[in-house]
PDB file of C-alpha atoms and ligand atoms in Angstrom:
ATOM      1  CA  MET N   1       0.000   0.000   0.000  1.00 95.00           C
ATOM      2  CA  GLU N   2       1.501   3.301  -1.045  1.00 97.00           C
ATOM      3  CA  VAL N   3       0.393   6.298   0.989  1.00 98.00           C
ATOM      4  CA  ILE N   4       0.673   9.759  -0.530  1.00 98.00           C
ATOM      5  CA  LYS N   5       0.214  12.694   1.812  1.00 98.00           C
ATOM      6  CA  VAL N   6      -0.823  15.939   0.137  1.00 98.00           C
ATOM      7  CA  ALA N   7      -1.363  19.405   1.586  1.00 98.00           C
ATOM      8  CA  ASP N   8      -5.096  19.797   1.133  1.00 98.00           C
ATOM      9  CA  TYR N   9      -8.200  18.731  -0.737  1.00 98.00           C
ATOM     10  CA  GLU N  10      -7.229  20.664  -3.849  1.00 98.00           C
ATOM     11  CA  ALA N  11      -3.860  18.893  -4.031  1.00 98.00           C
ATOM     12  CA  LEU N  12      -5.584  15.544  -3.444  1.00 98.00           C
ATOM     13  CA  SER N  13      -7.947  16.145  -6.366  1.00 98.00           C
ATOM     14  CA  LYS N  14      -5.099  17.239  -8.620  1.00 98.00           C
ATOM     15  CA  LYS N  15      -2.976  14.200  -7.736  1.00 98.00           C
ATOM     16  CA  VAL N  16      -5.705  11.634  -8.346  1.00 98.00           C
ATOM     17  CA  CYS N  17      -6.708  13.423 -11.556  1.00 98.00           C
ATOM     18  CA  GLU N  18      -3.128  13.152 -12.858  1.00 98.00           C
ATOM     19  CA  ILE N  19      -2.991   9.413 -12.136  1.00 98.00           C
ATOM     20  CA  PHE N  20      -6.454   8.873 -13.653  1.00 98.00           C
ATOM     21  CA  ILE N  21      -5.458  10.668 -16.857  1.00 98.00           C
ATOM     22  CA  ASN N  22      -2.257   8.664 -17.044  1.00 98.00           C
ATOM     23  CA  ARG N  23      -4.262   5.383 -16.896  1.00 98.00           C
ATOM     24  CA  LEU N  24      -6.740   6.756 -19.443  1.00 98.00           C
ATOM     25  CA  GLN N  25      -3.894   7.426 -21.818  1.00 97.00           C
ATOM     26  CA  THR N  26      -1.779   4.337 -21.214  1.00 98.00           C
ATOM     27  CA  ILE N  27      -4.330   1.515 -20.917  1.00 98.00           C
ATOM     28  CA  GLU N  28      -5.757   0.510 -24.282  1.00 96.00           C
ATOM     29  CA  ASN N  29      -9.428   0.165 -23.324  1.00 97.00           C
ATOM     30  CA  PRO N  30      -9.506   1.275 -19.703  1.00 98.00           C
ATOM     31  CA  VAL N  31     -12.274   0.195 -17.352  1.00 98.00           C
ATOM     32  CA  PHE N  32     -12.846   2.548 -14.439  1.00 98.00           C
ATOM     33  CA  GLY N  33     -14.834   1.975 -11.266  1.00 98.00           C
ATOM     34  CA  LEU N  34     -16.160   5.168  -9.735  1.00 98.00           C
ATOM     35  CA  ALA N  35     -17.275   6.112  -6.250  1.00 98.00           C
ATOM     36  CA  THR N  36     -19.628   8.877  -5.170  1.00 96.00           C
ATOM     37  CA  GLY N  37     -19.776  10.957  -1.982  1.00 94.00           C
ATOM     38  CA  SER N  38     -18.016  14.252  -1.265  1.00 95.00           C
ATOM     39  CA  THR N  39     -14.417  13.097  -1.614  1.00 98.00           C
ATOM     40  CA  PRO N  40     -14.151  12.353  -5.369  1.00 98.00           C
ATOM     41  CA  LYS N  41     -16.004  15.533  -6.453  1.00 98.00           C
ATOM     42  CA  GLY N  42     -12.741  17.390  -7.119  1.00 98.00           C
ATOM     43  CA  LEU N  43     -11.510  14.526  -9.304  1.00 98.00           C
ATOM     44  CA  TYR N  44     -14.606  14.642 -11.500  1.00 98.00           C
ATOM     45  CA  LYS N  45     -14.376  18.422 -11.791  1.00 98.00           C
ATOM     46  CA  CYS N  46     -10.726  18.140 -12.834  1.00 98.00           C
ATOM     47  CA  LEU N  47     -11.524  15.430 -15.414  1.00 98.00           C
ATOM     48  CA  VAL N  48     -14.319  17.541 -16.926  1.00 98.00           C
ATOM     49  CA  GLU N  49     -12.086  20.623 -17.097  1.00 98.00           C
ATOM     50  CA  THR N  50      -9.262  18.672 -18.722  1.00 98.00           C
ATOM     51  CA  TYR N  51     -11.708  17.139 -21.209  1.00 98.00           C
ATOM     52  CA  GLU N  52     -13.165  20.549 -22.040  1.00 97.00           C
ATOM     53  CA  SER N  53      -9.717  21.944 -22.680  1.00 97.00           C
ATOM     54  CA  GLY N  54      -9.380  19.308 -25.414  1.00 96.00           C
ATOM     55  CA  GLN N  55      -6.455  17.402 -23.886  1.00 94.00           C
ATOM     56  CA  ILE N  56      -8.133  14.027 -23.343  1.00 97.00           C
ATOM     57  CA  SER N  57     -10.759  11.734 -24.821  1.00 97.00           C
ATOM     58  CA  PHE N  58     -12.845   9.123 -23.032  1.00 98.00           C
ATOM     59  CA  ALA N  59     -13.866   7.395 -26.260  1.00 97.00           C
ATOM     60  CA  ASN N  60     -12.225   4.064 -25.352  1.00 96.00           C
ATOM     61  CA  ALA N  61     -13.124   4.021 -21.673  1.00 98.00           C
ATOM     62  CA  LYS N  62     -15.827   2.193 -19.735  1.00 98.00           C
ATOM     63  CA  PHE N  63     -17.251   3.191 -16.372  1.00 98.00           C
ATOM     64  CA  PHE N  64     -18.835   1.192 -13.563  1.00 98.00           C
ATOM     65  CA  ASN N  65     -20.602   2.798 -10.612  1.00 98.00           C
ATOM     66  CA  LEU N  66     -19.529   1.277  -7.325  1.00 98.00           C
ATOM     67  CA  ASP N  67     -22.942   1.296  -5.690  1.00 97.00           C
ATOM     68  CA  GLU N  68     -26.509   2.590  -5.798  1.00 97.00           C
ATOM     69  CA  TYR N  69     -29.419   3.046  -3.407  1.00 97.00           C
ATOM     70  CA  ILE N  70     -32.364   0.723  -3.765  1.00 97.00           C
ATOM     71  CA  GLY N  71     -35.687   2.314  -4.619  1.00 94.00           C
ATOM     72  CA  LEU N  72     -34.545   5.701  -5.902  1.00 93.00           C
ATOM     73  CA  ASP N  73     -35.331   6.598  -9.479  1.00 90.00           C
ATOM     74  CA  LYS N  74     -32.213   7.352 -11.515  1.00 89.00           C
ATOM     75  CA  SER N  75     -33.534  10.919 -11.925  1.00 91.00           C
ATOM     76  CA  HIS N  76     -33.625  11.365  -8.119  1.00 93.00           C
ATOM     77  CA  PRO N  77     -30.996  14.001  -7.269  1.00 93.00           C
ATOM     78  CA  SER N  78     -29.629  11.846  -4.426  1.00 93.00           C
ATOM     79  CA  SER N  79     -29.204   8.713  -6.550  1.00 95.00           C
ATOM     80  CA  TYR N  80     -25.641   7.786  -7.398  1.00 96.00           C
ATOM     81  CA  THR N  81     -26.583   7.433 -11.047  1.00 96.00           C
ATOM     82  CA  TYR N  82     -27.738  11.047 -11.072  1.00 96.00           C
ATOM     83  CA  TYR N  83     -24.589  12.133  -9.218  1.00 96.00           C
ATOM     84  CA  LEU N  84     -22.210  10.617 -11.761  1.00 97.00           C
ATOM     85  CA  MET N  85     -24.322  11.659 -14.754  1.00 97.00           C
ATOM     86  CA  LYS N  86     -24.300  15.281 -13.585  1.00 97.00           C
ATOM     87  CA  LYS N  87     -20.756  15.460 -12.261  1.00 97.00           C
ATOM     88  CA  LEU N  88     -19.031  13.540 -15.025  1.00 98.00           C
ATOM     89  CA  TYR N  89     -20.757  11.400 -17.651  1.00 97.00           C
ATOM     90  CA  GLU N  90     -22.928  14.111 -19.234  1.00 97.00           C
ATOM     91  CA  HIS N  91     -19.913  16.352 -19.734  1.00 98.00           C
ATOM     92  CA  ILE N  92     -17.520  13.955 -21.425  1.00 97.00           C
ATOM     93  CA  HIS N  93     -19.575  12.724 -24.379  1.00 96.00           C
ATOM     94  CA  LEU N  94     -20.002   9.050 -23.617  1.00 96.00           C
ATOM     95  CA  THR N  95     -22.280   6.661 -25.461  1.00 96.00           C
ATOM     96  CA  PRO N  96     -24.700   4.619 -23.292  1.00 95.00           C
ATOM     97  CA  ASP N  97     -22.690   1.424 -23.829  1.00 96.00           C
ATOM     98  CA  GLN N  98     -19.730   2.991 -22.001  1.00 98.00           C
ATOM     99  CA  ILE N  99     -21.676   3.435 -18.755  1.00 98.00           C
ATOM    100  CA  TYR N 100     -22.597   0.560 -16.420  1.00 98.00           C
ATOM    101  CA  LEU N 101     -24.966   1.229 -13.539  1.00 97.00           C
ATOM    102  CA  PRO N 102     -26.465  -1.066 -10.940  1.00 97.00           C
ATOM    103  CA  ASN N 103     -30.238  -0.656 -11.207  1.00 96.00           C
ATOM    104  CA  GLY N 104     -31.618  -0.150  -7.715  1.00 96.00           C
ATOM    105  CA  ASN N 105     -35.139  -0.332  -9.115  1.00 95.00           C
ATOM    106  CA  ALA N 106     -34.829  -3.742 -10.762  1.00 96.00           C
ATOM    107  CA  THR N 107     -37.756  -6.082 -10.104  1.00 96.00           C
ATOM    108  CA  ASP N 108     -35.402  -8.942  -9.368  1.00 97.00           C
ATOM    109  CA  LEU N 109     -32.559  -7.427  -7.365  1.00 97.00           C
ATOM    110  CA  GLN N 110     -30.599 -10.661  -7.015  1.00 97.00           C
ATOM    111  CA  GLU N 111     -30.651 -11.118 -10.767  1.00 98.00           C
ATOM    112  CA  GLU N 112     -29.537  -7.504 -11.158  1.00 97.00           C
ATOM    113  CA  CYS N 113     -26.554  -8.111  -8.856  1.00 98.00           C
ATOM    114  CA  ALA N 114     -25.557 -11.202 -10.848  1.00 98.00           C
ATOM    115  CA  ARG N 115     -25.927  -9.262 -14.117  1.00 98.00           C
ATOM    116  CA  TYR N 116     -23.709  -6.459 -12.826  1.00 98.00           C
ATOM    117  CA  GLU N 117     -21.072  -8.830 -11.596  1.00 97.00           C
ATOM    118  CA  GLN N 118     -21.083 -10.570 -14.997  1.00 97.00           C
ATOM    119  CA  CYS N 119     -20.700  -7.216 -16.822  1.00 98.00           C
ATOM    120  CA  ILE N 120     -17.578  -6.472 -14.772  1.00 98.00           C
ATOM    121  CA  ARG N 121     -16.192  -9.894 -15.624  1.00 97.00           C
ATOM    122  CA  ASP N 122     -17.071  -9.521 -19.320  1.00 97.00           C
ATOM    123  CA  CYS N 123     -15.185  -6.235 -19.431  1.00 97.00           C
ATOM    124  CA  GLY N 124     -12.080  -8.004 -18.118  1.00 95.00           C
ATOM    125  CA  HIS N 125     -12.368  -6.540 -14.595  1.00 95.00           C
ATOM    126  CA  ILE N 126     -11.759  -2.995 -13.444  1.00 98.00           C
ATOM    127  CA  ASP N 127      -8.401  -1.435 -14.294  1.00 98.00           C
ATOM    128  CA  LEU N 128      -8.665   1.432 -11.837  1.00 98.00           C
ATOM    129  CA  GLN N 129     -11.156   1.615  -9.002  1.00 98.00           C
ATOM    130  CA  ILE N 130     -11.605   4.942  -7.220  1.00 98.00           C
ATOM    131  CA  LEU N 131     -12.745   4.548  -3.616  1.00 98.00           C
ATOM    132  CA  GLY N 132     -13.769   6.723  -0.712  1.00 98.00           C
ATOM    133  CA  VAL N 133     -14.271   5.404   2.808  1.00 97.00           C
ATOM    134  CA  GLY N 134     -17.073   5.704   5.319  1.00 95.00           C
ATOM    135  CA  ILE N 135     -16.149   6.751   8.853  1.00 94.00           C
ATOM    136  CA  ASN N 136     -16.907   3.197  10.022  1.00 94.00           C
ATOM    137  CA  GLY N 137     -14.548   1.802   7.373  1.00 97.00           C
ATOM    138  CA  HIS N 138     -17.154   0.883   4.775  1.00 96.00           C
ATOM    139  CA  ILE N 139     -16.100   0.707   1.135  1.00 98.00           C
ATOM    140  CA  GLY N 140     -18.848   0.959  -1.445  1.00 97.00           C
ATOM    141  CA  PHE N 141     -21.726   0.113   0.868  1.00 96.00           C
ATOM    142  CA  ASN N 142     -19.971  -2.883   2.416  1.00 97.00           C
ATOM    143  CA  GLU N 143     -20.583  -2.257   6.079  1.00 95.00           C
ATOM    144  CA  PRO N 144     -18.561  -3.694   9.004  1.00 96.00           C
ATOM    145  CA  GLY N 145     -19.052  -7.453   9.257  1.00 97.00           C
ATOM    146  CA  THR N 146     -19.276  -8.024   5.483  1.00 97.00           C
ATOM    147  CA  PRO N 147     -17.253 -11.102   4.464  1.00 98.00           C
ATOM    148  CA  PHE N 148     -14.098 -10.175   2.572  1.00 98.00           C
ATOM    149  CA  ASN N 149     -15.100 -12.490  -0.284  1.00 98.00           C
ATOM    150  CA  SER N 150     -18.523 -10.867  -0.845  1.00 98.00           C
ATOM    151  CA  ARG N 151     -19.745 -10.256  -4.390  1.00 98.00           C
ATOM    152  CA  THR N 152     -22.098  -7.579  -5.741  1.00 98.00           C
ATOM    153  CA  ASP N 153     -25.159  -7.823  -3.526  1.00 97.00           C
ATOM    154  CA  VAL N 154     -28.108  -6.150  -1.859  1.00 97.00           C
ATOM    155  CA  VAL N 155     -27.048  -4.792   1.528  1.00 97.00           C
ATOM    156  CA  ASN N 156     -28.613  -3.058   4.514  1.00 95.00           C
ATOM    157  CA  LEU N 157     -27.153   0.282   5.538  1.00 93.00           C
ATOM    158  CA  THR N 158     -26.211   0.820   9.159  1.00 91.00           C
ATOM    159  CA  GLU N 159     -27.861   3.554  11.232  1.00 92.00           C
ATOM    160  CA  SER N 160     -24.582   5.468  11.308  1.00 90.00           C
ATOM    161  CA  THR N 161     -24.172   5.400   7.508  1.00 90.00           C
ATOM    162  CA  MET N 162     -27.765   6.545   7.064  1.00 93.00           C
ATOM    163  CA  ARG N 163     -27.158   9.384   9.497  1.00 91.00           C
ATOM    164  CA  VAL N 164     -23.928  10.478   7.777  1.00 90.00           C
ATOM    165  CA  ASN N 165     -25.426  10.223   4.262  1.00 90.00           C
ATOM    166  CA  SER N 166     -28.674  11.966   5.223  1.00 91.00           C
ATOM    167  CA  ARG N 167     -26.912  15.226   4.366  1.00 89.00           C
ATOM    168  CA  PHE N 168     -27.589  14.399   0.717  1.00 90.00           C
ATOM    169  CA  PHE N 169     -31.346  14.015   1.358  1.00 92.00           C
ATOM    170  CA  LYS N 170     -34.137  16.405   2.407  1.00 90.00           C
ATOM    171  CA  SER N 171     -34.599  14.467   5.627  1.00 87.00           C
ATOM    172  CA  ILE N 172     -33.194  11.319   7.236  1.00 88.00           C
ATOM    173  CA  ASP N 173     -36.583   9.668   6.612  1.00 89.00           C
ATOM    174  CA  ASP N 174     -35.994   9.906   2.857  1.00 91.00           C
ATOM    175  CA  ILE N 175     -32.811   7.860   2.803  1.00 94.00           C
ATOM    176  CA  PRO N 176     -33.212   4.284   1.529  1.00 95.00           C
ATOM    177  CA  HIS N 177     -32.286   1.563   3.998  1.00 95.00           C
ATOM    178  CA  ARG N 178     -30.802  -0.711   1.351  1.00 97.00           C
ATOM    179  CA  ALA N 179     -28.383  -0.482  -1.546  1.00 97.00           C
ATOM    180  CA  ILE N 180     -26.679  -2.530  -4.239  1.00 97.00           C
ATOM    181  CA  THR N 181     -22.917  -2.501  -3.862  1.00 98.00           C
ATOM    182  CA  MET N 182     -20.000  -4.170  -5.568  1.00 98.00           C
ATOM    183  CA  GLY N 183     -18.749  -6.767  -3.104  1.00 98.00           C
ATOM    184  CA  ILE N 184     -15.434  -6.593  -1.299  1.00 98.00           C
ATOM    185  CA  GLY N 185     -14.267  -9.589  -3.354  1.00 98.00           C
ATOM    186  CA  THR N 186     -15.356  -7.760  -6.514  1.00 98.00           C
ATOM    187  CA  ILE N 187     -13.511  -4.578  -5.522  1.00 98.00           C
ATOM    188  CA  MET N 188     -10.376  -6.551  -4.618  1.00 98.00           C
ATOM    189  CA  GLU N 189     -10.248  -7.974  -8.157  1.00 98.00           C
ATOM    190  CA  SER N 190      -9.650  -4.469  -9.514  1.00 98.00           C
ATOM    191  CA  LYS N 191      -6.154  -4.273 -10.949  1.00 98.00           C
ATOM    192  CA  GLU N 192      -5.477  -0.980  -9.212  1.00 98.00           C
ATOM    193  CA  ILE N 193      -7.247   0.915  -6.439  1.00 98.00           C
ATOM    194  CA  ILE N 194      -6.938   4.529  -5.397  1.00 98.00           C
ATOM    195  CA  MET N 195      -8.432   5.343  -2.023  1.00 98.00           C
ATOM    196  CA  LEU N 196      -9.140   9.020  -1.290  1.00 98.00           C
ATOM    197  CA  VAL N 197      -9.309  10.323   2.269  1.00 98.00           C
ATOM    198  CA  SER N 198      -9.856  13.938   3.230  1.00 98.00           C
ATOM    199  CA  GLY N 199     -10.525  15.811   6.456  1.00 97.00           C
ATOM    200  CA  LYS N 200     -10.037  15.569  10.216  1.00 97.00           C
ATOM    201  CA  HIS N 201     -13.205  13.528  10.683  1.00 96.00           C
ATOM    202  CA  LYS N 202     -11.517  10.678   8.774  1.00 97.00           C
ATOM    203  CA  ALA N 203      -8.273  10.648  10.798  1.00 97.00           C
ATOM    204  CA  ASP N 204      -9.185   7.617  12.942  1.00 97.00           C
ATOM    205  CA  THR N 205     -10.496   5.850   9.846  1.00 98.00           C
ATOM    206  CA  LEU N 206      -7.283   6.468   7.893  1.00 98.00           C
ATOM    207  CA  GLN N 207      -5.118   5.324  10.781  1.00 97.00           C
ATOM    208  CA  ARG N 208      -7.075   2.098  11.142  1.00 98.00           C
ATOM    209  CA  MET N 209      -7.173   1.477   7.402  1.00 98.00           C
ATOM    210  CA  ILE N 210      -3.416   1.669   6.929  1.00 97.00           C
ATOM    211  CA  HIS N 211      -2.077   0.479  10.291  1.00 97.00           C
ATOM    212  CA  GLY N 212      -4.891  -1.448  11.964  1.00 97.00           C
ATOM    213  CA  ASN N 213      -5.650  -5.173  11.992  1.00 98.00           C
ATOM    214  CA  VAL N 214      -7.065  -6.600   8.820  1.00 98.00           C
ATOM    215  CA  THR N 215     -10.539  -7.510   9.992  1.00 98.00           C
ATOM    216  CA  GLU N 216     -14.029  -7.808   8.571  1.00 98.00           C
ATOM    217  CA  ASP N 217     -15.104  -5.445  11.353  1.00 98.00           C
ATOM    218  CA  PHE N 218     -13.344  -2.721   9.385  1.00 98.00           C
ATOM    219  CA  PRO N 219     -13.839  -3.398   5.649  1.00 98.00           C
ATOM    220  CA  ALA N 220     -11.255  -0.888   4.346  1.00 98.00           C
ATOM    221  CA  SER N 221      -8.494  -2.745   6.224  1.00 98.00           C
ATOM    222  CA  ILE N 222      -8.563  -5.421   3.483  1.00 98.00           C
ATOM    223  CA  LEU N 223      -6.869  -2.933   1.163  1.00 98.00           C
ATOM    224  CA  GLN N 224      -3.609  -3.700   3.007  1.00 98.00           C
ATOM    225  CA  LYS N 225      -3.721  -7.070   1.211  1.00 98.00           C
ATOM    226  CA  HIS N 226      -4.211  -5.694  -2.307  1.00 98.00           C
ATOM    227  CA  PRO N 227      -1.038  -5.633  -4.449  1.00 98.00           C
ATOM    228  CA  ASN N 228      -1.670  -2.240  -6.062  1.00 98.00           C
ATOM    229  CA  VAL N 229      -3.323   0.300  -3.779  1.00 98.00           C
ATOM    230  CA  THR N 230      -2.501   3.962  -3.441  1.00 98.00           C
ATOM    231  CA  VAL N 231      -4.027   5.955  -0.617  1.00 98.00           C
ATOM    232  CA  ILE N 232      -4.076   9.685  -1.262  1.00 98.00           C
ATOM    233  CA  ALA N 233      -4.881  11.622   1.883  1.00 98.00           C
ATOM    234  CA  ASP N 234      -4.665  15.278   2.842  1.00 98.00           C
ATOM    235  CA  GLU N 235      -2.801  16.565   5.906  1.00 98.00           C
ATOM    236  CA  GLU N 236      -5.982  16.984   7.932  1.00 97.00           C
ATOM    237  CA  ALA N 237      -6.704  13.275   7.594  1.00 98.00           C
ATOM    238  CA  PHE N 238      -3.527  12.409   9.498  1.00 96.00           C
ATOM    239  CA  HIS N 239      -3.249  12.517  13.277  1.00 85.00           C
ATOM    240  CA  ASP N 240      -0.650  15.109  14.358  1.00 73.00           C
TER     241      ASP N 240
HETATM  242  C1  GLP A 301     -21.003   6.562   0.782  1.00 69.82           C
HETATM  243  C2  GLP A 301     -20.667   5.756  -0.451  1.00 69.82           C
HETATM  244  C3  GLP A 301     -19.222   5.360  -0.474  1.00 69.82           C
HETATM  245  C4  GLP A 301     -18.354   6.547  -0.138  1.00 69.82           C
HETATM  246  C5  GLP A 301     -18.623   6.969   1.289  1.00 69.82           C
HETATM  247  C6  GLP A 301     -17.756   8.127   1.772  1.00 69.82           C
HETATM  248  O1  GLP A 301     -21.563   5.810   1.793  1.00 69.82           O
HETATM  249  N1  GLP A 301     -21.474   4.604  -0.578  1.00 69.82           N
HETATM  250  O2  GLP A 301     -18.896   4.823  -1.743  1.00 69.82           O
HETATM  251  O3  GLP A 301     -17.012   6.219  -0.287  1.00 69.82           O
HETATM  252  O4  GLP A 301     -19.990   7.350   1.358  1.00 69.82           O
HETATM  253  O5  GLP A 301     -18.283   9.320   1.320  1.00 69.82           O
HETATM  254  P1  GLP A 301     -17.637  10.742   1.497  1.00 69.82           P
HETATM  255  O6  GLP A 301     -16.604  10.852   0.432  1.00 69.82           O
HETATM  256  O7  GLP A 301     -18.779  11.705   1.255  1.00 69.82           O
HETATM  257  O8  GLP A 301     -17.086  10.835   2.868  1.00 69.82           O
END
């Protein structure tokens, strides 16, 4: 696990954007896995700006969303589909066959999870997976206690995750209690992972992720076992 410490959120976004663009330009048909939440926003902004300046093309790339709430329409402003459409996909001229989304409104959710997992396999697995981390160590929506070999599945959100994520909803009562998420096993098959961590409130989380025991009680700790992980974290995310 390589850990890169940068001064602040702006530097974090710039650093991950540089690496992302490098993979876009050096991998023949790159497959990216993308996370949502506050932390990767700067990355998406940087990618859109670089695209608009004419320096890069996404024509050969494919994109997989990491997770999605169950029961929200894709036009719901708090859905992860909507988030990535608005923050990235709509700006970089993709065709629909370049974008893979778990459908949280599928009639048969188990079948949807199997379909998604198969799509990832058919694309030859993810070349670069961007991750953020929940305060309790969740990756995607894999909450503490999830087996390390889990595959894409329907999961229940913990009270604490619902509370933290309620900031993206009108009220805490509006937040779905379930989601579809790539499994930990699925994420670990990515050829490369970049984990982004920003802010004081993540300092304990970062510490435990990079130095703590590898345990299912803290899902992000499994990243210590992946052969190609880079953690990019800003100064605030480190204990003094
Ligand atoms: C959500 C998402 C995760 C994300 C995490 C951290 O629960 N399901 O994929 O990494 O929140 O989000 P933030 O970057 O806003 O702290």
